[in-house]
Tab-separated table of C-alpha atoms in Angstrom:
chain	number	residue	atom	x	y	z
A	1	UNK	CA	56.404	96.771	48.777
A	2	UNK	CA	60.101	96.205	48.315
A	3	UNK	CA	61.764	92.995	50.038
A	4	UNK	CA	64.509	93.549	52.189
A	5	UNK	CA	67.456	91.357	51.331
A	6	UNK	CA	71.044	90.792	52.345
A	7	UNK	CA	72.123	92.300	48.881
A	8	UNK	CA	69.979	95.452	49.692
A	9	UNK	CA	71.623	95.953	53.151
A	10	UNK	CA	75.245	95.658	51.686
A	11	UNK	CA	75.737	99.277	51.427
A	12	UNK	CA	74.186	100.271	54.638
A	13	UNK	CA	76.719	100.814	57.399
A	14	UNK	CA	76.432	98.545	60.451
A	15	UNK	CA	75.861	100.354	63.805
A	16	UNK	CA	79.147	100.828	65.736
A	17	UNK	CA	79.588	98.303	68.572
A	18	UNK	CA	78.817	100.058	72.113
A	19	UNK	CA	82.085	100.687	73.891
A	20	UNK	CA	83.144	98.376	76.673
A	21	UNK	CA	83.284	100.223	79.990
A	22	UNK	CA	86.508	100.037	81.656
A	23	UNK	CA	86.486	100.067	85.366
A	24	UNK	CA	88.871	102.671	86.932
A	25	UNK	CA	90.278	101.273	90.064
A	26	UNK	CA	93.092	101.591	92.536
A	27	UNK	CA	96.436	100.125	91.386
A	28	UNK	CA	98.039	97.094	93.224
A	29	UNK	CA	101.703	98.431	93.041
A	30	UNK	CA	102.944	98.276	96.658
A	31	UNK	CA	105.192	95.912	98.468
A	32	UNK	CA	106.107	95.152	102.213
A	33	UNK	CA	108.654	97.967	102.199
A	34	UNK	CA	106.193	100.510	101.195
A	35	UNK	CA	103.949	99.214	103.865
A	36	UNK	CA	106.670	99.665	106.446
A	37	UNK	CA	107.322	103.062	104.999
A	38	UNK	CA	103.585	103.901	105.182
A	39	UNK	CA	103.112	102.885	108.975
A	40	UNK	CA	106.535	103.902	110.444
A	41	UNK	CA	106.446	107.141	108.309
A	42	UNK	CA	103.231	108.146	109.929
A	43	UNK	CA	104.363	107.447	113.338
A	44	UNK	CA	108.073	108.213	113.498
A	45	UNK	CA	107.265	111.878	114.046
A	46	UNK	CA	105.983	110.754	117.313
A	47	UNK	CA	109.738	110.309	118.405
A	48	UNK	CA	110.520	113.885	117.273
A	49	UNK	CA	107.655	115.623	118.986
A	50	UNK	CA	104.644	115.096	121.179
A	51	UNK	CA	105.709	112.118	123.142
A	52	UNK	CA	107.484	114.452	125.608
A	53	UNK	CA	104.272	115.767	126.931
A	54	UNK	CA	104.122	112.391	128.730
A	55	UNK	CA	107.196	113.654	130.641
A	56	UNK	CA	105.345	116.678	131.631
A	57	UNK	CA	102.221	114.752	132.918
A	58	UNK	CA	104.211	112.340	135.149
A	59	UNK	CA	108.057	112.788	134.868
A	60	UNK	CA	110.666	110.728	133.036
A	61	UNK	CA	110.013	107.396	134.617
A	62	UNK	CA	106.245	107.517	134.221
A	63	UNK	CA	106.804	108.554	130.455
A	64	UNK	CA	109.006	105.377	129.921
A	65	UNK	CA	106.515	103.257	131.600
A	66	UNK	CA	103.786	104.725	129.455
A	67	UNK	CA	105.982	104.147	126.527
A	68	UNK	CA	106.234	100.507	127.074
A	69	UNK	CA	102.595	100.014	128.036
A	70	UNK	CA	101.602	101.730	124.878
A	71	UNK	CA	104.124	99.575	122.995
A	72	UNK	CA	102.059	96.533	124.320
A	73	UNK	CA	98.801	98.092	123.328
A	74	UNK	CA	100.014	98.784	119.757
A	75	UNK	CA	101.534	95.219	119.380
A	76	UNK	CA	98.131	93.941	120.179
A	77	UNK	CA	96.597	96.422	117.647
A	78	UNK	CA	99.286	95.193	114.919
A	79	UNK	CA	98.603	91.472	115.568
A	80	UNK	CA	94.785	91.844	115.341
A	81	UNK	CA	95.017	94.183	112.401
A	82	UNK	CA	97.469	92.098	110.434
A	83	UNK	CA	94.999	89.053	110.685
A	84	UNK	CA	91.904	90.689	109.758
A	85	UNK	CA	93.218	93.060	107.029
A	86	UNK	CA	95.318	90.437	105.281
A	87	UNK	CA	91.924	88.515	104.988
A	88	UNK	CA	89.774	91.565	104.289
A	89	UNK	CA	91.970	93.271	101.839
A	90	UNK	CA	90.067	96.376	100.808
A	91	UNK	CA	90.609	100.082	100.995
A	92	UNK	CA	89.396	101.617	104.221
A	93	UNK	CA	91.406	99.212	106.540
A	94	UNK	CA	89.409	99.117	109.807
A	95	UNK	CA	86.330	100.524	108.030
A	96	UNK	CA	86.203	97.566	105.784
A	97	UNK	CA	86.885	95.282	108.784
A	98	UNK	CA	83.813	96.631	110.720
A	99	UNK	CA	81.631	96.698	107.517
A	100	UNK	CA	82.155	92.985	107.208
A	101	UNK	CA	82.304	91.777	110.636
A	102	UNK	CA	79.979	94.021	112.818
A	103	UNK	CA	77.623	96.081	110.581
A	104	UNK	CA	77.013	99.420	109.068
A	105	UNK	CA	76.785	101.660	112.107
A	106	UNK	CA	79.861	100.426	113.585
A	107	UNK	CA	81.626	100.783	110.179
A	108	UNK	CA	80.392	104.362	109.675
A	109	UNK	CA	81.801	105.247	113.170
A	110	UNK	CA	85.142	103.537	112.519
A	111	UNK	CA	85.372	105.466	109.270
A	112	UNK	CA	84.862	108.673	111.026
A	113	UNK	CA	87.416	107.697	113.713
A	114	UNK	CA	90.071	107.080	110.888
A	115	UNK	CA	89.484	110.220	109.153
A	116	UNK	CA	89.469	112.404	112.302
A	117	UNK	CA	92.599	110.584	113.604
A	118	UNK	CA	94.653	110.940	110.491
A	119	UNK	CA	93.523	114.463	109.776
A	120	UNK	CA	94.321	115.642	113.174
A	121	UNK	CA	97.769	113.955	113.057
A	122	UNK	CA	98.452	115.618	109.714
A	123	UNK	CA	97.365	119.015	111.189
A	124	UNK	CA	99.958	118.407	114.161
A	125	UNK	CA	102.694	117.674	111.724
A	126	UNK	CA	101.939	120.891	109.833
A	127	UNK	CA	102.085	122.854	113.029
A	128	UNK	CA	105.315	121.238	113.995
A	129	UNK	CA	106.798	121.936	110.531
A	130	UNK	CA	106.056	125.660	110.953
A	131	UNK	CA	107.410	125.781	114.262
A	132	UNK	CA	110.519	123.946	113.338
A	133	UNK	CA	111.398	126.152	110.500
A	134	UNK	CA	110.714	129.139	112.521
A	135	UNK	CA	113.201	127.996	115.107
A	136	UNK	CA	115.752	126.690	112.881
A	137	UNK	CA	115.974	130.101	110.773
A	138	UNK	CA	116.106	132.049	113.953
A	139	UNK	CA	118.809	129.823	115.481
A	140	UNK	CA	120.944	129.930	112.505
A	141	UNK	CA	120.473	133.607	111.841
A	142	UNK	CA	119.445	132.884	108.325
A	143	UNK	CA	116.578	135.308	107.794
A	144	UNK	CA	114.546	137.719	109.667
A	145	UNK	CA	111.024	137.190	111.017
A	146	UNK	CA	109.393	133.876	109.640
A	147	UNK	CA	105.606	133.404	109.312
A	148	UNK	CA	105.204	129.649	110.341
A	149	UNK	CA	101.476	129.619	109.265
A	150	UNK	CA	102.804	130.066	105.659
A	151	UNK	CA	104.965	126.826	105.951
A	152	UNK	CA	101.873	125.066	107.626
A	153	UNK	CA	99.750	125.806	104.574
A	154	UNK	CA	102.359	124.896	102.069
A	155	UNK	CA	103.218	121.655	103.794
A	156	UNK	CA	99.441	120.584	103.542
A	157	UNK	CA	98.826	121.751	99.876
A	158	UNK	CA	102.075	120.269	98.591
A	159	UNK	CA	101.545	116.756	100.048
A	160	UNK	CA	98.026	116.777	98.985
A	161	UNK	CA	99.176	117.504	95.405
A	162	UNK	CA	101.804	114.731	95.716
A	163	UNK	CA	98.932	112.201	96.870
A	164	UNK	CA	96.735	113.459	93.984
A	165	UNK	CA	99.356	112.472	91.503
A	166	UNK	CA	99.831	108.880	92.522
A	167	UNK	CA	100.484	106.441	95.303
A	168	UNK	CA	103.608	104.846	94.241
A	169	UNK	CA	105.536	108.041	94.112
A	170	UNK	CA	103.991	109.138	97.293
A	171	UNK	CA	104.874	106.028	99.375
A	172	UNK	CA	108.267	105.696	97.838
A	173	UNK	CA	109.061	109.190	99.014
A	174	UNK	CA	107.798	108.171	102.429
A	175	UNK	CA	110.047	105.085	102.480
A	176	UNK	CA	113.191	107.152	101.776
A	177	UNK	CA	112.649	110.154	104.011
A	178	UNK	CA	111.371	107.816	106.901
A	179	UNK	CA	114.727	105.869	106.517
A	180	UNK	CA	116.617	109.129	106.697
A	181	UNK	CA	114.550	110.319	109.871
A	182	UNK	CA	115.180	106.989	111.516
A	183	UNK	CA	118.970	107.350	110.755
A	184	UNK	CA	118.884	110.837	112.396
A	185	UNK	CA	117.769	109.272	115.628
A	186	UNK	CA	120.333	106.557	115.555
A	187	UNK	CA	123.023	109.077	114.862
A	188	UNK	CA	122.048	111.239	117.702
A	189	UNK	CA	122.041	108.118	119.782
A	190	UNK	CA	125.547	107.183	118.883
A	191	UNK	CA	126.773	110.690	119.241
A	192	UNK	CA	125.992	111.049	122.878
A	193	UNK	CA	127.927	107.990	123.598
A	194	UNK	CA	125.313	105.797	125.518
A	195	UNK	CA	128.029	103.376	126.431
A	196	UNK	CA	129.686	105.964	128.565
A	197	UNK	CA	127.111	107.131	131.063
A	198	UNK	CA	127.707	110.391	132.843
A	199	UNK	CA	129.816	111.667	130.147
A	200	UNK	CA	127.383	113.228	127.849
A	201	UNK	CA	124.017	111.864	129.180
A	202	UNK	CA	123.347	112.925	132.792
A	203	UNK	CA	120.590	110.397	133.756
A	204	UNK	CA	122.100	110.399	137.386
A	205	UNK	CA	121.488	114.044	137.809
A	206	UNK	CA	118.299	114.505	135.637
A	207	UNK	CA	116.098	111.632	136.573
A	208	UNK	CA	113.746	112.437	139.541
A	209	UNK	CA	111.635	109.199	139.853
A	210	UNK	CA	107.812	109.988	140.043
A	211	UNK	CA	107.216	113.583	140.955
A	212	UNK	CA	103.523	113.085	140.847
A	213	UNK	CA	103.494	109.683	142.283
A	214	UNK	CA	101.792	106.668	140.616
A	215	UNK	CA	99.116	108.794	139.351
A	216	UNK	CA	101.722	110.382	137.179
A	217	UNK	CA	101.991	107.031	135.169
A	218	UNK	CA	98.352	106.904	134.446
A	219	UNK	CA	98.234	110.500	133.380
A	220	UNK	CA	101.426	109.872	131.113
A	221	UNK	CA	99.552	107.104	129.188
A	222	UNK	CA	97.651	109.805	127.246
A	223	UNK	CA	100.779	111.098	125.445
A	224	UNK	CA	102.494	107.499	125.525
A	225	UNK	CA	100.302	106.552	122.758
A	226	UNK	CA	101.977	109.170	120.474
A	227	UNK	CA	105.085	106.948	120.035
A	228	UNK	CA	102.947	104.598	117.851
A	229	UNK	CA	99.649	106.276	116.962
A	230	UNK	CA	99.095	105.590	113.243
A	231	UNK	CA	100.953	102.282	112.840
A	232	UNK	CA	97.423	100.739	111.957
A	233	UNK	CA	97.474	103.108	108.809
A	234	UNK	CA	99.307	100.273	107.072
A	235	UNK	CA	96.022	98.572	106.550
A	236	UNK	CA	94.726	101.794	104.541
A	237	UNK	CA	96.962	100.461	101.453
A	238	UNK	CA	95.215	96.890	101.593
A	239	UNK	CA	93.706	97.383	98.122
A	240	UNK	CA	96.957	98.753	96.631
A	241	UNK	CA	99.431	96.020	97.908
A	242	UNK	CA	100.449	93.265	95.399
A	243	UNK	CA	100.232	90.478	98.044
A	244	UNK	CA	98.226	91.571	101.153
A	245	UNK	CA	98.696	88.185	102.875
A	246	UNK	CA	102.489	88.854	102.928
A	247	UNK	CA	102.989	92.417	102.619
A	248	UNK	CA	100.419	93.659	105.351
A	249	UNK	CA	101.550	91.360	108.400
A	250	UNK	CA	105.304	91.833	107.493
A	251	UNK	CA	105.169	95.521	107.006
A	252	UNK	CA	102.876	96.218	109.933
A	253	UNK	CA	104.788	93.905	112.614
A	254	UNK	CA	108.370	94.987	111.560
A	255	UNK	CA	106.893	98.615	111.870
A	256	UNK	CA	105.815	97.863	115.361
A	257	UNK	CA	109.347	96.570	116.165
A	258	UNK	CA	111.125	99.488	114.556
A	259	UNK	CA	108.938	101.964	116.575
A	260	UNK	CA	109.641	100.054	120.001
A	261	UNK	CA	113.365	100.573	119.344
A	262	UNK	CA	113.110	104.179	118.308
A	263	UNK	CA	110.868	105.119	121.263
A	264	UNK	CA	113.071	103.697	123.871
A	265	UNK	CA	116.193	105.322	122.270
A	266	UNK	CA	114.313	108.661	122.080
A	267	UNK	CA	113.383	108.529	125.710
A	268	UNK	CA	116.905	107.634	126.715
A	269	UNK	CA	118.601	110.461	124.782
A	270	UNK	CA	115.907	113.187	125.762
A	271	UNK	CA	115.974	112.566	129.354
A	272	UNK	CA	119.637	112.377	129.616
A	273	UNK	CA	120.044	115.860	128.129
A	274	UNK	CA	117.168	117.881	129.302
A	275	UNK	CA	115.425	118.419	132.799
A	276	UNK	CA	112.158	116.922	132.701
A	277	UNK	CA	110.359	120.101	133.506
A	278	UNK	CA	111.638	121.658	129.965
A	279	UNK	CA	111.463	118.287	128.232
A	280	UNK	CA	107.816	118.044	129.131
A	281	UNK	CA	106.767	121.228	127.209
A	282	UNK	CA	109.256	121.364	124.319
A	283	UNK	CA	107.924	121.385	120.828
A	284	UNK	CA	110.759	119.732	119.075
A	285	UNK	CA	112.542	117.798	121.822
A	286	UNK	CA	115.111	115.742	119.557
A	287	UNK	CA	116.098	118.976	117.598
A	288	UNK	CA	116.597	120.655	121.029
A	289	UNK	CA	118.682	117.600	122.207
A	290	UNK	CA	120.999	117.952	119.150
A	291	UNK	CA	121.489	121.716	119.828
A	292	UNK	CA	122.616	120.981	123.470
A	293	UNK	CA	125.267	118.551	122.100
A	294	UNK	CA	127.110	121.514	120.721
A	295	UNK	CA	127.619	119.998	117.406
A	296	UNK	CA	126.499	122.171	114.279
A	297	UNK	CA	126.362	119.354	111.818
A	298	UNK	CA	124.337	117.297	114.157
A	299	UNK	CA	121.922	120.057	114.777
A	300	UNK	CA	121.444	120.513	111.104
A	301	UNK	CA	121.061	116.669	110.550
A	302	UNK	CA	118.250	116.677	113.316
A	303	UNK	CA	116.573	119.563	111.840
A	304	UNK	CA	116.256	117.734	108.554
A	305	UNK	CA	115.399	114.539	110.504
A	306	UNK	CA	112.601	116.297	112.304
A	307	UNK	CA	111.524	117.936	109.123
A	308	UNK	CA	111.336	114.658	107.051
A	309	UNK	CA	109.646	112.856	109.890
A	310	UNK	CA	106.894	115.404	109.974
A	311	UNK	CA	106.550	115.256	106.146
A	312	UNK	CA	106.504	111.639	106.023
A	313	UNK	CA	103.811	111.527	108.705
A	314	UNK	CA	101.585	114.124	106.994
A	315	UNK	CA	102.123	112.496	103.725
A	316	UNK	CA	100.996	109.175	105.101
A	317	UNK	CA	98.120	110.713	106.985
A	318	UNK	CA	96.647	112.189	103.715
A	319	UNK	CA	96.876	108.791	102.110
A	320	UNK	CA	95.145	107.092	104.858
A	321	UNK	CA	92.347	109.621	105.571
A	322	UNK	CA	91.451	109.829	101.809
A	323	UNK	CA	91.295	106.125	101.502
A	324	UNK	CA	88.893	105.812	104.421
A	325	UNK	CA	86.723	108.499	102.972
A	326	UNK	CA	86.894	107.301	99.519
A	327	UNK	CA	85.733	103.873	100.681
A	328	UNK	CA	82.893	105.339	102.571
A	329	UNK	CA	81.785	107.403	99.709
A	330	UNK	CA	82.022	104.257	97.279
A	331	UNK	CA	79.706	102.214	99.706
A	332	UNK	CA	77.243	105.195	100.011
A	333	UNK	CA	78.096	105.742	103.706
A	334	UNK	CA	78.941	109.282	102.423
A	335	UNK	CA	77.880	110.870	99.176
A	336	UNK	CA	79.002	108.819	96.096
A	337	UNK	CA	80.729	111.788	94.776
A	338	UNK	CA	83.807	111.077	97.023
A	339	UNK	CA	84.000	107.405	95.566
A	340	UNK	CA	85.567	108.603	92.430
A	341	UNK	CA	88.910	107.609	91.314
A	342	UNK	CA	91.133	109.750	88.950
A	343	UNK	CA	91.214	108.208	85.476
A	344	UNK	CA	94.950	108.859	84.959
A	345	UNK	CA	96.469	108.800	88.443
A	346	UNK	CA	94.213	106.024	89.943
A	347	UNK	CA	93.965	107.945	93.238
A	348	UNK	CA	90.948	108.985	95.185
A	349	UNK	CA	91.425	112.525	94.120
A	350	UNK	CA	88.062	114.137	95.447
A	351	UNK	CA	88.666	112.748	98.984
A	352	UNK	CA	92.252	114.079	98.819
A	353	UNK	CA	91.115	117.642	97.863
A	354	UNK	CA	88.165	117.675	100.200
A	355	UNK	CA	90.299	117.583	103.530
A	356	UNK	CA	92.815	120.207	102.273
A	357	UNK	CA	90.796	123.370	103.689
A	358	UNK	CA	89.720	121.518	106.786
A	359	UNK	CA	93.426	120.710	107.518
A	360	UNK	CA	94.498	124.246	107.005
A	361	UNK	CA	91.799	125.674	109.223
A	362	UNK	CA	92.822	123.543	112.178
A	363	UNK	CA	96.567	124.127	111.546
A	364	UNK	CA	96.436	127.822	111.785
A	365	UNK	CA	93.804	128.176	114.693
A	366	UNK	CA	94.346	125.190	117.106
A	367	UNK	CA	97.008	124.428	119.596
A	368	UNK	CA	99.406	121.481	119.137
A	369	UNK	CA	98.444	119.726	122.218
A	370	UNK	CA	94.767	119.924	121.421
A	371	UNK	CA	95.278	118.435	117.947
A	372	UNK	CA	97.356	115.644	119.290
A	373	UNK	CA	94.668	115.033	121.760
A	374	UNK	CA	91.987	114.834	119.178
A	375	UNK	CA	94.018	112.330	117.058
A	376	UNK	CA	94.609	110.183	120.187
A	377	UNK	CA	90.960	110.035	121.171
A	378	UNK	CA	89.943	109.072	117.554
A	379	UNK	CA	92.522	106.424	117.473
A	380	UNK	CA	91.618	105.088	120.771
A	381	UNK	CA	87.872	104.674	119.842
A	382	UNK	CA	88.898	102.728	116.870
A	383	UNK	CA	91.179	100.334	118.792
A	384	UNK	CA	88.290	99.768	121.202
A	385	UNK	CA	86.047	98.452	118.397
A	386	UNK	CA	88.879	96.640	116.911
A	387	UNK	CA	89.211	94.384	119.937
A	388	UNK	CA	85.476	93.692	119.878
A	389	UNK	CA	85.932	92.863	115.950
A	390	UNK	CA	88.396	90.302	116.234
A	391	UNK	CA	86.292	88.457	118.847
A	392	UNK	CA	83.216	88.502	116.607
A	393	UNK	CA	85.394	87.653	113.536
A	394	UNK	CA	86.688	84.459	115.153
A	395	UNK	CA	83.183	83.507	116.332
A	396	UNK	CA	81.578	84.171	112.893
A	397	UNK	CA	84.314	82.401	110.860
A	398	UNK	CA	86.414	80.111	113.043
A	399	UNK	CA	89.728	78.999	112.091
A	400	UNK	CA	89.621	76.770	109.216
A	401	UNK	CA	86.281	77.982	107.800
A	402	UNK	CA	87.943	80.888	105.530
A	403	UNK	CA	91.395	81.339	104.157
A	404	UNK	CA	93.403	83.904	106.304
A	405	UNK	CA	96.633	85.672	105.214
A	406	UNK	CA	97.868	85.575	108.778
A	407	UNK	CA	96.741	84.138	112.157
A	408	UNK	CA	97.541	86.127	115.192
A	409	UNK	CA	98.756	83.992	118.265
A	410	UNK	CA	97.189	83.609	121.889
A	411	UNK	CA	93.572	84.701	120.884
A	412	UNK	CA	91.709	86.217	122.749
A	413	UNK	CA	94.687	87.482	125.000
A	414	UNK	CA	95.517	90.480	122.710
A	415	UNK	CA	91.973	91.428	122.416
A	416	UNK	CA	91.521	91.575	126.159
A	417	UNK	CA	94.893	93.422	126.747
A	418	UNK	CA	93.846	95.951	124.271
A	419	UNK	CA	90.533	96.558	125.886
A	420	UNK	CA	92.180	96.847	129.308
A	421	UNK	CA	94.816	99.291	127.993
A	422	UNK	CA	92.234	101.307	126.123
A	423	UNK	CA	90.220	101.823	129.329
A	424	UNK	CA	93.329	102.871	131.294
A	425	UNK	CA	94.049	105.384	128.532
A	426	UNK	CA	90.472	106.755	128.430
A	427	UNK	CA	90.973	107.576	132.118
A	428	UNK	CA	94.229	109.202	131.630
A	429	UNK	CA	92.714	111.524	128.862
A	430	UNK	CA	89.869	112.320	130.891
A	431	UNK	CA	92.085	113.468	133.738
A	432	UNK	CA	93.799	116.229	131.545
A	433	UNK	CA	91.296	116.793	128.635
A	434	UNK	CA	87.998	115.737	130.043
A	435	UNK	CA	85.846	118.414	128.090
A	436	UNK	CA	87.474	117.254	124.676
A	437	UNK	CA	86.771	113.762	125.563
A	438	UNK	CA	83.241	114.389	126.285
A	439	UNK	CA	82.793	116.864	123.295
A	440	UNK	CA	84.133	114.178	121.006
A	441	UNK	CA	81.829	111.465	122.325
A	442	UNK	CA	78.989	113.956	121.722
A	443	UNK	CA	80.138	114.519	118.222
A	444	UNK	CA	80.111	110.940	117.406
A	445	UNK	CA	76.794	110.271	118.952
A	446	UNK	CA	75.280	113.097	116.852
A	447	UNK	CA	76.963	111.767	113.732
A	448	UNK	CA	75.620	108.136	114.471
A	449	UNK	CA	72.201	109.619	114.705
A	450	UNK	CA	72.484	111.463	111.531
A	451	UNK	CA	73.525	108.175	109.885
A	452	UNK	CA	70.725	106.087	111.319
A	453	UNK	CA	68.049	108.612	110.507
A	454	UNK	CA	69.133	109.884	107.247
A	455	UNK	CA	72.088	108.318	105.359
A	456	UNK	CA	71.494	104.586	106.133
A	457	UNK	CA	68.556	104.396	103.583
A	458	UNK	CA	71.171	104.969	100.747
A	459	UNK	CA	73.488	102.224	101.981
A	460	UNK	CA	72.979	98.846	99.947
A	461	UNK	CA	73.945	96.541	102.607
A	462	UNK	CA	73.567	93.476	100.320
A	463	UNK	CA	76.592	94.855	98.067
A	464	UNK	CA	78.709	95.598	101.094
A	465	UNK	CA	79.777	92.004	101.535
A	466	UNK	CA	82.595	91.596	99.021
A	467	UNK	CA	84.366	88.722	100.557
A	468	UNK	CA	83.891	85.128	99.320
A	469	UNK	CA	82.783	83.812	102.638
A	470	UNK	CA	79.658	82.395	103.874
A	471	UNK	CA	77.519	85.349	104.552
A	472	UNK	CA	76.323	85.952	108.225
A	473	UNK	CA	72.689	86.421	108.820
A	474	UNK	CA	71.408	89.851	107.878
A	475	UNK	CA	73.340	90.184	104.592
């Protein structure tokens, strides 16, 4: 028997060391300006279309009242969101909050609310893009008949591709085109000379009080939310922000301030140029307002402002819906296949691609007011849980027990106000779209049963709690 010595092994090659696995994750590359661009970019399209349906519901004065009440609602949303998300800095935003604070079933539903709200908002933007291009080419006599559905599909596919390629380029584009869209609103405002009432703006002739009485204010609350719907989307970038404690509160709260100003200006210009009966059913009200001024260059600028607003909004919606779906896949609330990150672009590419055919199907088959309503209802359900979430958050982890990036003031007043305004808006939606409200509630009940009876067994609840806090009972 031959002895094995070090010398006898000298010529034998050593086995190769096992390769060290490299974790592919989302990149932290965003700052406060990107957060502002994401939040305002998603929402600013509400100033260019959709809000005016509130005028049709209750008249111009009712729409302004709804605009300001919705502003209070979204200020509460921004304050609550800024505290929780700057502390729970993870992809998925409100879904990640619910997962840590309430529990799996609530988190599953919040994830669905987010995906539905952003996908339907993306669809609404694609519809308006097609309608806008069709109207502009007709008004300018540029070409013959235009198939607007082709532009709807092109918008969705192009923006999905852009999101696929990387978040920094995506949200940098959002920042630039959102700034241009906001400049278009301000340019229109200055052009109509608001300091000279009666010269261009005819509020004295066009404002008619409350044509449907006080009930009109309640009905207008439905579309009043459209001025701000989606600002909470800033939290979806929590895992890709360099400094969540600074960037998320700063970007979100300055975004709400921007939207309050833009919403009031938009209402003032629109109601001073168009009768409420026409304004209440227009598809592109600000573009129509620019046409009424008689200025060709201003009309072209508002065309591009509206186009950029819809693109920025759809772009941000794809970003946010994919992050929520990605987070649910990563946590096994959905198949883990969706939790993949692209090895080169560091984006949740499968979640991005998955929603492309769904968005296209809704865009070419569903009326604009229906897609807006589906988006508003989904957001509203999420805000209701958000108000409950912050109360539970403060009870489980009182101030001083954990590090917070931001502490919102006057607690629990914002949560109470948010619950009250959500309840009012549910009634408003039921008055005009009761069947959609009931159908959506039924959908989420069925989805909850599916999760509880089938999907929950795949969820590793102990692994869900990723924060360095004292774990509550049950984890």
